[in-house]
């Protein structure tokens, strides 16, 4: 990548879905500026991202031309398709493309979206006194969703076969959220084997350690 290549701007935070975008940018060797801030916990972070994303959420990616992208699955698919030679997504004519899109959107809507409830259970009409019960129920549902996905896939080295895709990056990050990796491995043992390879990827190990405070 040329030293003067256009730079992306990513609003993200440690232990957030934005780390999957960081992983994709890393593998694609695309330069980016990271604007750090946990929007679910820090009012200042919400205000930093507000000028480009009225939802005040991360990840938010500003493309080199100034166009704004939100929604982690969309960002990952876009970056992979923008650089097809890297092989981070099956091509549109590839028979695996349908399943790739299916599971990218599944992780986003059936699993990742549930975490929006946890910081403020009043968002779904539950009293704050019921937070523990609601969060436990959310985690049970997430474990069920991982189990379902595991039953539908036949992973090779990675989730869709022997080629690493942004689906692997997405699951590697979201599976670290509650109910945490241990429960994920119990619910999705076949996927867990693929995730162990993603965790050990030589170009990503340092990122995982830094962004998830892993030893």
PDB file of C-alpha atoms in Angstrom:
ATOM      1  CA  UNK A   1       0.000   0.000   0.000  1.00  0.00           C
ATOM      2  CA  UNK A   2       1.383   3.387  -0.964  1.00  0.00           C
ATOM      3  CA  UNK A   3       2.393   5.643   1.854  1.00  0.00           C
ATOM      4  CA  UNK A   4       0.142   8.389   0.516  1.00  0.00           C
ATOM      5  CA  UNK A   5      -2.917   6.120   0.219  1.00  0.00           C
ATOM      6  CA  UNK A   6      -6.197   7.731   1.336  1.00  0.00           C
ATOM      7  CA  UNK A   7      -6.945   7.195   5.001  1.00  0.00           C
ATOM      8  CA  UNK A   8     -10.142   5.834   6.518  1.00  0.00           C
ATOM      9  CA  UNK A   9     -11.446   7.268   9.789  1.00  0.00           C
ATOM     10  CA  UNK A  10     -12.897   4.719  12.194  1.00  0.00           C
ATOM     11  CA  UNK A  11     -14.847   5.585  15.317  1.00  0.00           C
ATOM     12  CA  UNK A  12     -14.437   2.582  17.573  1.00  0.00           C
ATOM     13  CA  UNK A  13     -13.497   1.268  20.993  1.00  0.00           C
ATOM     14  CA  UNK A  14     -11.752  -1.619  22.669  1.00  0.00           C
ATOM     15  CA  UNK A  15     -13.858  -4.748  23.071  1.00  0.00           C
ATOM     16  CA  UNK A  16     -16.451  -3.443  20.613  1.00  0.00           C
ATOM     17  CA  UNK A  17     -17.771  -4.495  17.233  1.00  0.00           C
ATOM     18  CA  UNK A  18     -15.454  -1.943  15.666  1.00  0.00           C
ATOM     19  CA  UNK A  19     -12.550  -4.314  16.336  1.00  0.00           C
ATOM     20  CA  UNK A  20     -13.791  -6.532  13.504  1.00  0.00           C
ATOM     21  CA  UNK A  21     -13.465  -3.533  11.190  1.00  0.00           C
ATOM     22  CA  UNK A  22      -9.970  -2.887  12.539  1.00  0.00           C
ATOM     23  CA  UNK A  23      -9.114  -6.502  11.767  1.00  0.00           C
ATOM     24  CA  UNK A  24     -10.334  -6.171   8.182  1.00  0.00           C
ATOM     25  CA  UNK A  25      -8.434  -2.917   7.665  1.00  0.00           C
ATOM     26  CA  UNK A  26      -5.338  -4.588   9.113  1.00  0.00           C
ATOM     27  CA  UNK A  27      -5.523  -7.584   6.784  1.00  0.00           C
ATOM     28  CA  UNK A  28      -6.142  -5.296   3.815  1.00  0.00           C
ATOM     29  CA  UNK A  29      -3.264  -3.013   4.902  1.00  0.00           C
ATOM     30  CA  UNK A  30      -5.538  -0.002   4.575  1.00  0.00           C
ATOM     31  CA  UNK A  31      -4.396   3.041   6.585  1.00  0.00           C
ATOM     32  CA  UNK A  32      -6.904   4.343   9.094  1.00  0.00           C
ATOM     33  CA  UNK A  33      -7.224   6.868  11.877  1.00  0.00           C
ATOM     34  CA  UNK A  34      -8.915   5.492  14.982  1.00  0.00           C
ATOM     35  CA  UNK A  35     -11.064   7.798  17.086  1.00  0.00           C
ATOM     36  CA  UNK A  36     -11.472   5.942  20.353  1.00  0.00           C
ATOM     37  CA  UNK A  37     -14.571   6.092  22.495  1.00  0.00           C
ATOM     38  CA  UNK A  38     -17.010   3.653  24.113  1.00  0.00           C
ATOM     39  CA  UNK A  39     -20.287   5.259  23.077  1.00  0.00           C
ATOM     40  CA  UNK A  40     -22.367   2.949  25.284  1.00  0.00           C
ATOM     41  CA  UNK A  41     -20.610   4.267  28.398  1.00  0.00           C
ATOM     42  CA  UNK A  42     -19.105   7.686  27.652  1.00  0.00           C
ATOM     43  CA  UNK A  43     -21.199  10.766  26.785  1.00  0.00           C
ATOM     44  CA  UNK A  44     -18.074  12.403  25.349  1.00  0.00           C
ATOM     45  CA  UNK A  45     -17.629   9.510  22.904  1.00  0.00           C
ATOM     46  CA  UNK A  46     -21.220   9.856  21.748  1.00  0.00           C
ATOM     47  CA  UNK A  47     -20.685  13.542  21.069  1.00  0.00           C
ATOM     48  CA  UNK A  48     -17.468  12.859  19.133  1.00  0.00           C
ATOM     49  CA  UNK A  49     -19.225  10.589  16.673  1.00  0.00           C
ATOM     50  CA  UNK A  50     -22.447  12.622  16.510  1.00  0.00           C
ATOM     51  CA  UNK A  51     -21.325  14.911  13.643  1.00  0.00           C
ATOM     52  CA  UNK A  52     -20.995  11.910  11.320  1.00  0.00           C
ATOM     53  CA  UNK A  53     -23.539   9.502  12.851  1.00  0.00           C
ATOM     54  CA  UNK A  54     -26.673  10.917  14.447  1.00  0.00           C
ATOM     55  CA  UNK A  55     -27.265   7.527  16.100  1.00  0.00           C
ATOM     56  CA  UNK A  56     -24.060   8.171  18.101  1.00  0.00           C
ATOM     57  CA  UNK A  57     -22.962   4.569  17.732  1.00  0.00           C
ATOM     58  CA  UNK A  58     -19.853   2.654  16.740  1.00  0.00           C
ATOM     59  CA  UNK A  59     -18.492   1.386  14.503  1.00  0.00           C
ATOM     60  CA  UNK A  60     -18.776   4.355  12.191  1.00  0.00           C
ATOM     61  CA  UNK A  61     -16.401   4.442   9.234  1.00  0.00           C
ATOM     62  CA  UNK A  62     -15.693   7.563   7.213  1.00  0.00           C
ATOM     63  CA  UNK A  63     -14.405   6.606   3.781  1.00  0.00           C
ATOM     64  CA  UNK A  64     -11.500   8.518   2.209  1.00  0.00           C
ATOM     65  CA  UNK A  65     -13.951  10.468   0.050  1.00  0.00           C
ATOM     66  CA  UNK A  66     -15.997  11.543   3.067  1.00  0.00           C
ATOM     67  CA  UNK A  67     -18.889   9.094   2.710  1.00  0.00           C
ATOM     68  CA  UNK A  68     -20.074   7.626   6.029  1.00  0.00           C
ATOM     69  CA  UNK A  69     -20.766   3.967   6.628  1.00  0.00           C
ATOM     70  CA  UNK A  70     -22.398   2.439   9.696  1.00  0.00           C
ATOM     71  CA  UNK A  71     -23.511  -1.114  10.549  1.00  0.00           C
ATOM     72  CA  UNK A  72     -20.622  -3.468  11.144  1.00  0.00           C
ATOM     73  CA  UNK A  73     -21.773  -6.191   8.753  1.00  0.00           C
ATOM     74  CA  UNK A  74     -22.228  -3.694   5.926  1.00  0.00           C
ATOM     75  CA  UNK A  75     -18.806  -2.175   6.546  1.00  0.00           C
ATOM     76  CA  UNK A  76     -17.104  -5.569   6.530  1.00  0.00           C
ATOM     77  CA  UNK A  77     -18.840  -6.701   3.344  1.00  0.00           C
ATOM     78  CA  UNK A  78     -18.029  -3.389   1.654  1.00  0.00           C
ATOM     79  CA  UNK A  79     -14.336  -3.547   2.553  1.00  0.00           C
ATOM     80  CA  UNK A  80     -14.059  -7.163   1.411  1.00  0.00           C
ATOM     81  CA  UNK A  81     -15.799  -6.451  -1.887  1.00  0.00           C
ATOM     82  CA  UNK A  82     -13.684  -3.341  -2.434  1.00  0.00           C
ATOM     83  CA  UNK A  83     -10.563  -5.524  -2.481  1.00  0.00           C
ATOM     84  CA  UNK A  84     -11.618  -8.839  -4.061  1.00  0.00           C
ATOM     85  CA  UNK A  85      -8.047 -10.005  -4.594  1.00  0.00           C
ATOM     86  CA  UNK A  86      -7.656 -10.375  -0.823  1.00  0.00           C
ATOM     87  CA  UNK A  87     -10.317 -13.090  -0.791  1.00  0.00           C
ATOM     88  CA  UNK A  88     -12.055 -11.862   2.362  1.00  0.00           C
ATOM     89  CA  UNK A  89     -15.506 -12.541   0.869  1.00  0.00           C
ATOM     90  CA  UNK A  90     -16.787 -15.008  -1.717  1.00  0.00           C
ATOM     91  CA  UNK A  91     -17.335 -13.328  -5.075  1.00  0.00           C
ATOM     92  CA  UNK A  92     -20.953 -12.722  -6.155  1.00  0.00           C
ATOM     93  CA  UNK A  93     -20.804 -15.690  -8.554  1.00  0.00           C
ATOM     94  CA  UNK A  94     -19.275 -18.016  -5.938  1.00  0.00           C
ATOM     95  CA  UNK A  95     -21.735 -20.659  -4.634  1.00  0.00           C
ATOM     96  CA  UNK A  96     -20.625 -19.723  -1.098  1.00  0.00           C
ATOM     97  CA  UNK A  97     -21.797 -16.109  -1.523  1.00  0.00           C
ATOM     98  CA  UNK A  98     -25.374 -16.829  -0.460  1.00  0.00           C
ATOM     99  CA  UNK A  99     -24.316 -18.477   2.792  1.00  0.00           C
ATOM    100  CA  UNK A 100     -21.753 -15.756   3.426  1.00  0.00           C
ATOM    101  CA  UNK A 101     -24.437 -13.072   3.200  1.00  0.00           C
ATOM    102  CA  UNK A 102     -26.878 -15.184   5.200  1.00  0.00           C
ATOM    103  CA  UNK A 103     -24.557 -15.574   8.155  1.00  0.00           C
ATOM    104  CA  UNK A 104     -23.151 -12.050   8.080  1.00  0.00           C
ATOM    105  CA  UNK A 105     -26.682 -10.691   8.448  1.00  0.00           C
ATOM    106  CA  UNK A 106     -27.609 -13.393  10.960  1.00  0.00           C
ATOM    107  CA  UNK A 107     -24.755 -12.479  13.292  1.00  0.00           C
ATOM    108  CA  UNK A 108     -25.727  -8.831  12.978  1.00  0.00           C
ATOM    109  CA  UNK A 109     -29.481  -9.165  13.511  1.00  0.00           C
ATOM    110  CA  UNK A 110     -29.908 -12.284  15.627  1.00  0.00           C
ATOM    111  CA  UNK A 111     -26.902 -11.904  17.933  1.00  0.00           C
ATOM    112  CA  UNK A 112     -25.062  -8.584  17.853  1.00  0.00           C
ATOM    113  CA  UNK A 113     -28.272  -6.542  17.941  1.00  0.00           C
ATOM    114  CA  UNK A 114     -29.284  -8.098  21.261  1.00  0.00           C
ATOM    115  CA  UNK A 115     -26.387  -6.409  23.018  1.00  0.00           C
ATOM    116  CA  UNK A 116     -28.126  -3.049  22.462  1.00  0.00           C
ATOM    117  CA  UNK A 117     -30.560  -4.049  25.222  1.00  0.00           C
ATOM    118  CA  UNK A 118     -28.035  -4.657  27.957  1.00  0.00           C
ATOM    119  CA  UNK A 119     -26.795  -1.154  28.876  1.00  0.00           C
ATOM    120  CA  UNK A 120     -30.373   0.053  29.422  1.00  0.00           C
ATOM    121  CA  UNK A 121     -33.097  -2.594  29.730  1.00  0.00           C
ATOM    122  CA  UNK A 122     -35.710   0.162  29.762  1.00  0.00           C
ATOM    123  CA  UNK A 123     -35.198   0.230  25.991  1.00  0.00           C
ATOM    124  CA  UNK A 124     -37.468  -2.829  25.844  1.00  0.00           C
ATOM    125  CA  UNK A 125     -39.799  -1.637  28.563  1.00  0.00           C
ATOM    126  CA  UNK A 126     -38.217  -3.604  31.418  1.00  0.00           C
ATOM    127  CA  UNK A 127     -37.630  -1.922  34.783  1.00  0.00           C
ATOM    128  CA  UNK A 128     -34.063  -1.302  35.832  1.00  0.00           C
ATOM    129  CA  UNK A 129     -34.633  -3.655  38.759  1.00  0.00           C
ATOM    130  CA  UNK A 130     -35.010  -6.496  36.258  1.00  0.00           C
ATOM    131  CA  UNK A 131     -31.683  -5.877  34.542  1.00  0.00           C
ATOM    132  CA  UNK A 132     -30.000  -9.048  35.792  1.00  0.00           C
ATOM    133  CA  UNK A 133     -32.858 -11.251  34.637  1.00  0.00           C
ATOM    134  CA  UNK A 134     -33.047  -9.504  31.257  1.00  0.00           C
ATOM    135  CA  UNK A 135     -29.305  -9.775  30.645  1.00  0.00           C
ATOM    136  CA  UNK A 136     -29.353 -13.454  31.594  1.00  0.00           C
ATOM    137  CA  UNK A 137     -32.216 -14.035  29.163  1.00  0.00           C
ATOM    138  CA  UNK A 138     -30.332 -12.183  26.415  1.00  0.00           C
ATOM    139  CA  UNK A 139     -27.267 -14.336  27.005  1.00  0.00           C
ATOM    140  CA  UNK A 140     -29.340 -17.505  26.843  1.00  0.00           C
ATOM    141  CA  UNK A 141     -30.826 -16.395  23.549  1.00  0.00           C
ATOM    142  CA  UNK A 142     -27.388 -15.574  22.165  1.00  0.00           C
ATOM    143  CA  UNK A 143     -26.070 -19.007  23.154  1.00  0.00           C
ATOM    144  CA  UNK A 144     -29.054 -20.595  21.406  1.00  0.00           C
ATOM    145  CA  UNK A 145     -28.352 -18.559  18.256  1.00  0.00           C
ATOM    146  CA  UNK A 146     -24.711 -19.638  18.222  1.00  0.00           C
ATOM    147  CA  UNK A 147     -25.820 -23.243  18.645  1.00  0.00           C
ATOM    148  CA  UNK A 148     -28.199 -22.907  15.700  1.00  0.00           C
ATOM    149  CA  UNK A 149     -25.511 -21.398  13.491  1.00  0.00           C
ATOM    150  CA  UNK A 150     -23.086 -24.160  14.453  1.00  0.00           C
ATOM    151  CA  UNK A 151     -25.632 -26.799  13.461  1.00  0.00           C
ATOM    152  CA  UNK A 152     -26.017 -25.253  10.004  1.00  0.00           C
ATOM    153  CA  UNK A 153     -22.351 -24.810   9.102  1.00  0.00           C
ATOM    154  CA  UNK A 154     -19.712 -27.323   8.089  1.00  0.00           C
ATOM    155  CA  UNK A 155     -16.498 -25.390   8.825  1.00  0.00           C
ATOM    156  CA  UNK A 156     -13.179 -26.259   7.305  1.00  0.00           C
ATOM    157  CA  UNK A 157     -10.137 -24.356   8.483  1.00  0.00           C
ATOM    158  CA  UNK A 158     -12.511 -21.393   8.747  1.00  0.00           C
ATOM    159  CA  UNK A 159     -16.270 -20.968   8.900  1.00  0.00           C
ATOM    160  CA  UNK A 160     -16.977 -21.207   5.171  1.00  0.00           C
ATOM    161  CA  UNK A 161     -14.178 -23.580   4.246  1.00  0.00           C
ATOM    162  CA  UNK A 162     -10.442 -23.134   4.062  1.00  0.00           C
ATOM    163  CA  UNK A 163     -10.359 -19.416   3.228  1.00  0.00           C
ATOM    164  CA  UNK A 164     -10.494 -16.702   5.891  1.00  0.00           C
ATOM    165  CA  UNK A 165     -13.351 -14.238   5.324  1.00  0.00           C
ATOM    166  CA  UNK A 166     -14.734 -11.231   7.138  1.00  0.00           C
ATOM    167  CA  UNK A 167     -17.391 -13.586   8.549  1.00  0.00           C
ATOM    168  CA  UNK A 168     -14.581 -15.174  10.570  1.00  0.00           C
ATOM    169  CA  UNK A 169     -13.472 -11.745  11.782  1.00  0.00           C
ATOM    170  CA  UNK A 170     -17.033 -10.809  12.724  1.00  0.00           C
ATOM    171  CA  UNK A 171     -17.646 -13.989  14.709  1.00  0.00           C
ATOM    172  CA  UNK A 172     -14.196 -13.775  16.326  1.00  0.00           C
ATOM    173  CA  UNK A 173     -15.213 -10.422  17.801  1.00  0.00           C
ATOM    174  CA  UNK A 174     -18.906 -10.934  18.598  1.00  0.00           C
ATOM    175  CA  UNK A 175     -18.230 -14.315  20.230  1.00  0.00           C
ATOM    176  CA  UNK A 176     -16.088 -12.488  22.783  1.00  0.00           C
ATOM    177  CA  UNK A 177     -19.128 -10.568  24.039  1.00  0.00           C
ATOM    178  CA  UNK A 178     -21.520 -11.958  26.672  1.00  0.00           C
ATOM    179  CA  UNK A 179     -22.119 -14.803  27.360  1.00  0.00           C
ATOM    180  CA  UNK A 180     -18.395 -14.847  26.587  1.00  0.00           C
ATOM    181  CA  UNK A 181     -16.116 -17.185  24.703  1.00  0.00           C
ATOM    182  CA  UNK A 182     -16.380 -20.135  27.086  1.00  0.00           C
ATOM    183  CA  UNK A 183     -20.135 -20.348  26.533  1.00  0.00           C
ATOM    184  CA  UNK A 184     -19.677 -19.813  22.798  1.00  0.00           C
ATOM    185  CA  UNK A 185     -17.301 -22.771  22.644  1.00  0.00           C
ATOM    186  CA  UNK A 186     -19.816 -24.945  24.485  1.00  0.00           C
ATOM    187  CA  UNK A 187     -22.692 -23.911  22.236  1.00  0.00           C
ATOM    188  CA  UNK A 188     -20.749 -23.934  18.955  1.00  0.00           C
ATOM    189  CA  UNK A 189     -17.883 -26.437  19.189  1.00  0.00           C
ATOM    190  CA  UNK A 190     -17.287 -26.699  15.431  1.00  0.00           C
ATOM    191  CA  UNK A 191     -17.197 -22.948  14.989  1.00  0.00           C
ATOM    192  CA  UNK A 192     -14.943 -22.706  18.042  1.00  0.00           C
ATOM    193  CA  UNK A 193     -12.246 -24.688  16.239  1.00  0.00           C
ATOM    194  CA  UNK A 194     -12.281 -22.193  13.391  1.00  0.00           C
ATOM    195  CA  UNK A 195     -12.175 -19.298  15.845  1.00  0.00           C
ATOM    196  CA  UNK A 196      -9.070 -20.731  17.462  1.00  0.00           C
ATOM    197  CA  UNK A 197      -7.367 -20.405  14.076  1.00  0.00           C
ATOM    198  CA  UNK A 198      -8.594 -16.828  13.646  1.00  0.00           C
ATOM    199  CA  UNK A 199      -7.307 -15.986  17.134  1.00  0.00           C
ATOM    200  CA  UNK A 200      -3.912 -17.411  16.189  1.00  0.00           C
ATOM    201  CA  UNK A 201      -3.668 -15.654  12.819  1.00  0.00           C
ATOM    202  CA  UNK A 202      -0.169 -14.138  12.771  1.00  0.00           C
ATOM    203  CA  UNK A 203      -1.352 -10.796  11.412  1.00  0.00           C
ATOM    204  CA  UNK A 204      -4.150 -10.466  13.970  1.00  0.00           C
ATOM    205  CA  UNK A 205      -2.762 -11.793  17.253  1.00  0.00           C
ATOM    206  CA  UNK A 206      -1.399  -8.417  18.356  1.00  0.00           C
ATOM    207  CA  UNK A 207      -4.704  -6.712  17.559  1.00  0.00           C
ATOM    208  CA  UNK A 208      -6.729  -9.223  19.565  1.00  0.00           C
ATOM    209  CA  UNK A 209      -4.385  -8.876  22.544  1.00  0.00           C
ATOM    210  CA  UNK A 210      -4.478  -5.098  22.485  1.00  0.00           C
ATOM    211  CA  UNK A 211      -8.164  -4.580  21.816  1.00  0.00           C
ATOM    212  CA  UNK A 212      -9.457  -7.248  24.197  1.00  0.00           C
ATOM    213  CA  UNK A 213      -6.754  -6.986  26.891  1.00  0.00           C
ATOM    214  CA  UNK A 214      -5.825 -10.621  26.368  1.00  0.00           C
ATOM    215  CA  UNK A 215      -2.611 -12.083  27.748  1.00  0.00           C
TER     216      UNK A 215
END
